[in-house]
Amino acid sequence: MGHIWVPVKLRNPWKKNLVWEGRALIDTGATRTSIPENLAHKLELEKLREAEVLTPTGPTKAWLAYVEIELEGDRTIERAVILKNLPHVVIGVLTLEALDLKPDPRTGKLEKTRILLM
């Protein structure tokens, strides 16, 4: 399938003037969206709590914060995982589901999907 990179906007949900625009990697193997710690500090995201998370390289320490995520013209507020040495923003499956999006492996883009209430 390859990698899917998409334009994204991240905002502090309580300080709407703190916005970051860039590209994010779509990872359907990741449950939550992950954000580099330096970006979380720039957005002044509030630390909810510390957490131990399981990554492909093993368990690591992280913290959780609410962030507003805008993809494909729609927005959601999610609890994101904040990681120290993460090189870029990673969009996880919970964010995709919240925005009714799915990756299309043929085009390498996101597309709208039906809302499932089952």
PDB file of C-alpha atoms in Angstrom, residues 10 14 22 27 30 33-34 38 40 57 69 74 81 86 95 98 111 113:
ATOM      1  CA  LEU A  10      -3.526  20.843  14.674  1.00  0.00           C
ATOM      2  CA  TRP A  14      -8.746  26.063  24.213  1.00  0.00           C
ATOM      3  CA  GLY A  22       1.909  20.431   8.042  1.00  0.00           C
ATOM      4  CA  ASP A  27      -1.054   4.726  10.207  1.00  0.00           C
ATOM      5  CA  ALA A  30      -1.773   2.936  15.313  1.00  0.00           C
ATOM      6  CA  THR A  33      -2.808   9.954  16.940  1.00  0.00           C
ATOM      7  CA  SER A  34       0.733  10.744  18.085  1.00  0.00           C
ATOM      8  CA  ASN A  38       8.268  19.744  20.760  1.00  0.00           C
ATOM      9  CA  ALA A  40       2.866  19.789  21.665  1.00  0.00           C
ATOM     10  CA  THR A  57      10.223  -0.661  19.299  1.00  0.00           C
ATOM     11  CA  ILE A  69      -7.265  17.738  14.421  1.00  0.00           C
ATOM     12  CA  ASP A  74     -13.536  18.228   8.998  1.00  0.00           C
ATOM     13  CA  VAL A  81      -0.162  10.547  22.610  1.00  0.00           C
ATOM     14  CA  LEU A  86       8.714  11.162  17.321  1.00  0.00           C
ATOM     15  CA  THR A  95      -9.007   9.909  14.492  1.00  0.00           C
ATOM     16  CA  ALA A  98     -14.012  10.049  14.250  1.00  0.00           C
ATOM     17  CA  GLU A 111     -11.825   9.155   1.336  1.00  0.00           C
ATOM     18  CA  THR A 113     -16.756   6.434   4.469  1.00  0.00           C
TER      19      THR A 113
END
